[in-house]
Coordinates of C-alpha atoms in Angstrom, one line a residue:
X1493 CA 101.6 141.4 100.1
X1494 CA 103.3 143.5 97.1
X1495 CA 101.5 143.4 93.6
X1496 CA 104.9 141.9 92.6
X1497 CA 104.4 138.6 95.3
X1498 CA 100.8 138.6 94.5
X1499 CA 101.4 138.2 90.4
X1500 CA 104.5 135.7 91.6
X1501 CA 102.3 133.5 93.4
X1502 CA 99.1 133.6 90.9
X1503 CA 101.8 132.8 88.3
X1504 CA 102.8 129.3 90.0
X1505 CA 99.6 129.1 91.5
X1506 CA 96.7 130.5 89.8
X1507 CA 94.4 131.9 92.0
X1508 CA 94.9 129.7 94.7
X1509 CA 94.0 131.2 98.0
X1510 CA 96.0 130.7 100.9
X1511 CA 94.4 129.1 104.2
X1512 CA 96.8 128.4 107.2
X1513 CA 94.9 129.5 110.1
X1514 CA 91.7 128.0 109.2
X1515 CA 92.2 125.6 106.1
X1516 CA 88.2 124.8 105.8
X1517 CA 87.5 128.3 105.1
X1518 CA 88.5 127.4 101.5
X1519 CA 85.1 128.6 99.3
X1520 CA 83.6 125.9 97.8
X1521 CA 84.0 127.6 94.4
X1522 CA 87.5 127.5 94.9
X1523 CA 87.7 124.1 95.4
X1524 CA 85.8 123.3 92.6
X1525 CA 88.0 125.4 90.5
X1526 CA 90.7 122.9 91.5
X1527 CA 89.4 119.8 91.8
X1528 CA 88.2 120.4 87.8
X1529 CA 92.0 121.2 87.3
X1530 CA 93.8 118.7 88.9
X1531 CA 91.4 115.2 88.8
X1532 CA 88.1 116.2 87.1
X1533 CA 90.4 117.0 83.4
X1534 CA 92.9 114.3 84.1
X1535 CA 90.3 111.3 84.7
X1536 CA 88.7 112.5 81.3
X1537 CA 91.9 112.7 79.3
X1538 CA 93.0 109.1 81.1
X1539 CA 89.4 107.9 79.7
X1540 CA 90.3 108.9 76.6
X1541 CA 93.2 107.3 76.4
X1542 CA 91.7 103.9 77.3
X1543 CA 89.7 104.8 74.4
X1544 CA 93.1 105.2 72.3
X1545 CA 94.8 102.1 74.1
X1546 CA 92.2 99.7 72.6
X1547 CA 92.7 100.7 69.1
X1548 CA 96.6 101.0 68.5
X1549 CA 98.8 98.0 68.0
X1550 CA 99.6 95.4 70.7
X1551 CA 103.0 96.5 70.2
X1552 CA 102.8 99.9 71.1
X1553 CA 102.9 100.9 74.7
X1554 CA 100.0 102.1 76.4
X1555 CA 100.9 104.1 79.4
X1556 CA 98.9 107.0 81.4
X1557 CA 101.3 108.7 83.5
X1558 CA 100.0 112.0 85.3
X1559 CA 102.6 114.6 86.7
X1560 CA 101.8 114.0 90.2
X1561 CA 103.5 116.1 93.7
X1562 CA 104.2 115.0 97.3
X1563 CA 100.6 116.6 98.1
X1564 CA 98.8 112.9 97.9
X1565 CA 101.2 111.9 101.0
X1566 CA 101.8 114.7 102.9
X1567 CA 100.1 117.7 103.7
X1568 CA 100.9 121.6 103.4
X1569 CA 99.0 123.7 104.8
X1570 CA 98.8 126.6 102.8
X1571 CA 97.7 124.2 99.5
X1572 CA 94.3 122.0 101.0
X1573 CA 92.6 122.3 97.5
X1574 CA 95.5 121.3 95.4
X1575 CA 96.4 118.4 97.8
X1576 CA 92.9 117.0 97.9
X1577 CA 92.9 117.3 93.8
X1578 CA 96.3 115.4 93.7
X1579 CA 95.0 113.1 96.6
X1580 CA 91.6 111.7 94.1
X1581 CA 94.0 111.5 91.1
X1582 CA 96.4 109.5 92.5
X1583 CA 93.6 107.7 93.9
X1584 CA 92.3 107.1 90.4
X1585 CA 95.6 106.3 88.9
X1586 CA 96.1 103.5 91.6
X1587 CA 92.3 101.7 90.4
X1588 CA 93.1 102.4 87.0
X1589 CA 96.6 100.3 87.0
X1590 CA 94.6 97.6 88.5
X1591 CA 91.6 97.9 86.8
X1592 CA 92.9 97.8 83.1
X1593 CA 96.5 95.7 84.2
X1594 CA 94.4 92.2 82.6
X1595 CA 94.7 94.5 78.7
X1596 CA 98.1 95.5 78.8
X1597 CA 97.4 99.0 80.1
X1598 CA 99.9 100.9 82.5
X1599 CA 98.9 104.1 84.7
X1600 CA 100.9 106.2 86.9
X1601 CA 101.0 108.9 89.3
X1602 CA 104.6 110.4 88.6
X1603 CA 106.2 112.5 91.0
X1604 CA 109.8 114.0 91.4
X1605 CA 111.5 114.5 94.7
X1606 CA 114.5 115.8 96.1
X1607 CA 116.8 113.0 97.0
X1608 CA 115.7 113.3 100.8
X1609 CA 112.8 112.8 99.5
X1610 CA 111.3 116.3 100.1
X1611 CA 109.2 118.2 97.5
X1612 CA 111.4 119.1 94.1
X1613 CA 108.6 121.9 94.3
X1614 CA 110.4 124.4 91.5
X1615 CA 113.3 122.8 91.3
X1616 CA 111.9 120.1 88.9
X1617 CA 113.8 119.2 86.4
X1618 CA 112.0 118.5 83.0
X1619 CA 114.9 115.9 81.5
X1620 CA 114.2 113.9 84.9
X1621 CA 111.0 113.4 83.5
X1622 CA 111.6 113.3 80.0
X1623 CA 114.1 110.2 80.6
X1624 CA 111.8 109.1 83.3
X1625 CA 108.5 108.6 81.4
X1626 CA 110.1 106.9 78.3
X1627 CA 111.5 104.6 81.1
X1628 CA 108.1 103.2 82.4
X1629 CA 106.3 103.5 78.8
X1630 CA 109.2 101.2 77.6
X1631 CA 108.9 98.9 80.6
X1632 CA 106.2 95.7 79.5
X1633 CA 104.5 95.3 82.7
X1634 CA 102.4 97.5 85.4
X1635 CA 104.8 99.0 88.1
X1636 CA 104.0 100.2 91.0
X1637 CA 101.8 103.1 90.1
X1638 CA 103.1 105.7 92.1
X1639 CA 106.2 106.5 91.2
X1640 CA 108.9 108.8 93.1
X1641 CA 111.8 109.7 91.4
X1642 CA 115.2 111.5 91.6
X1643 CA 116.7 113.4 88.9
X1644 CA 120.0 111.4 88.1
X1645 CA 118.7 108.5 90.2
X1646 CA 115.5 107.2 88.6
X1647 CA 113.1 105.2 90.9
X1648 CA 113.5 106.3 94.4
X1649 CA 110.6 104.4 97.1
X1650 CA 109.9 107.0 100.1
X1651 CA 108.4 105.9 103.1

């Protein structure tokens, strides 16, 4: 692999090592890495924000929404860690949204697609979210909390 691919791919992916041929080779120390990236800091910062939920104004809304991926429905092989990181987050969003739906709070795991409904993967856009996000914190009630969406579209359900 050039130096050029290699800093590419560390870029988008930090140091995320690549395991097709034998996907439970993946070091233990890398999947902790991950796992702390993608569900150990967003479950604190959604307990925080229960925290902050219970002392702002009825009013306001009080929406969680973590930037989720296709990884917590499909699999791809070179990316185990990351999916099972995405997999106990949105797993955590979906308990959270009923857990706290009795106080008014909303969580959801958020995540763009192409309108086939294949991975946006770097082709996200960050208006479709933008426009997106300040759609479900406006909405009153709990959603479904995984939401797909299309850029220019809005809610899109894939199977």
């Amino acid at each position: 692999m050039s130096k050029i691919v290699q800093r590419k791919r560390e870029f988008f992916f930090g140091r995320c090592e690549i395991h097709n041929e034998n996907p439970l080779s993946l070091s233990l120390i890398d999947f902790q890495r991950d796992f702390i990236i993608n569900t150990t800091s967003a479950l604190a910062v959604a307990r925080e924000a229960t925290k902050g939920f219970e002392q702002i104004p009825e009013s306001a809304s009080k929406t969680f929404i973590h930037a989720g991926n296709i990884l917590n429905t499909t699999t791809m092989p070179p990316f185990l860690s990351l999916g099972l990181g995405k997999s106990a987050a949105a797993y955590f969003i979906q308990h959270a949204a009923v857990a706290y739906s009795d106080r008014g709070f909303k969580f959801y795991y958020a995540d763009e697609r192409n309108p086939d409904g294949s991975n946006a993967s770097r082709g996200i856009s960050g208006e479709a979210h933008a426009k997106f996000y300040l759609q479900l914190s406006e909405t009153k009630s709990q959603g479904s909390w995984h939401q797909t969406f299309v850029k220019d579209i809005g809610y899109k359900q894939f199977s």
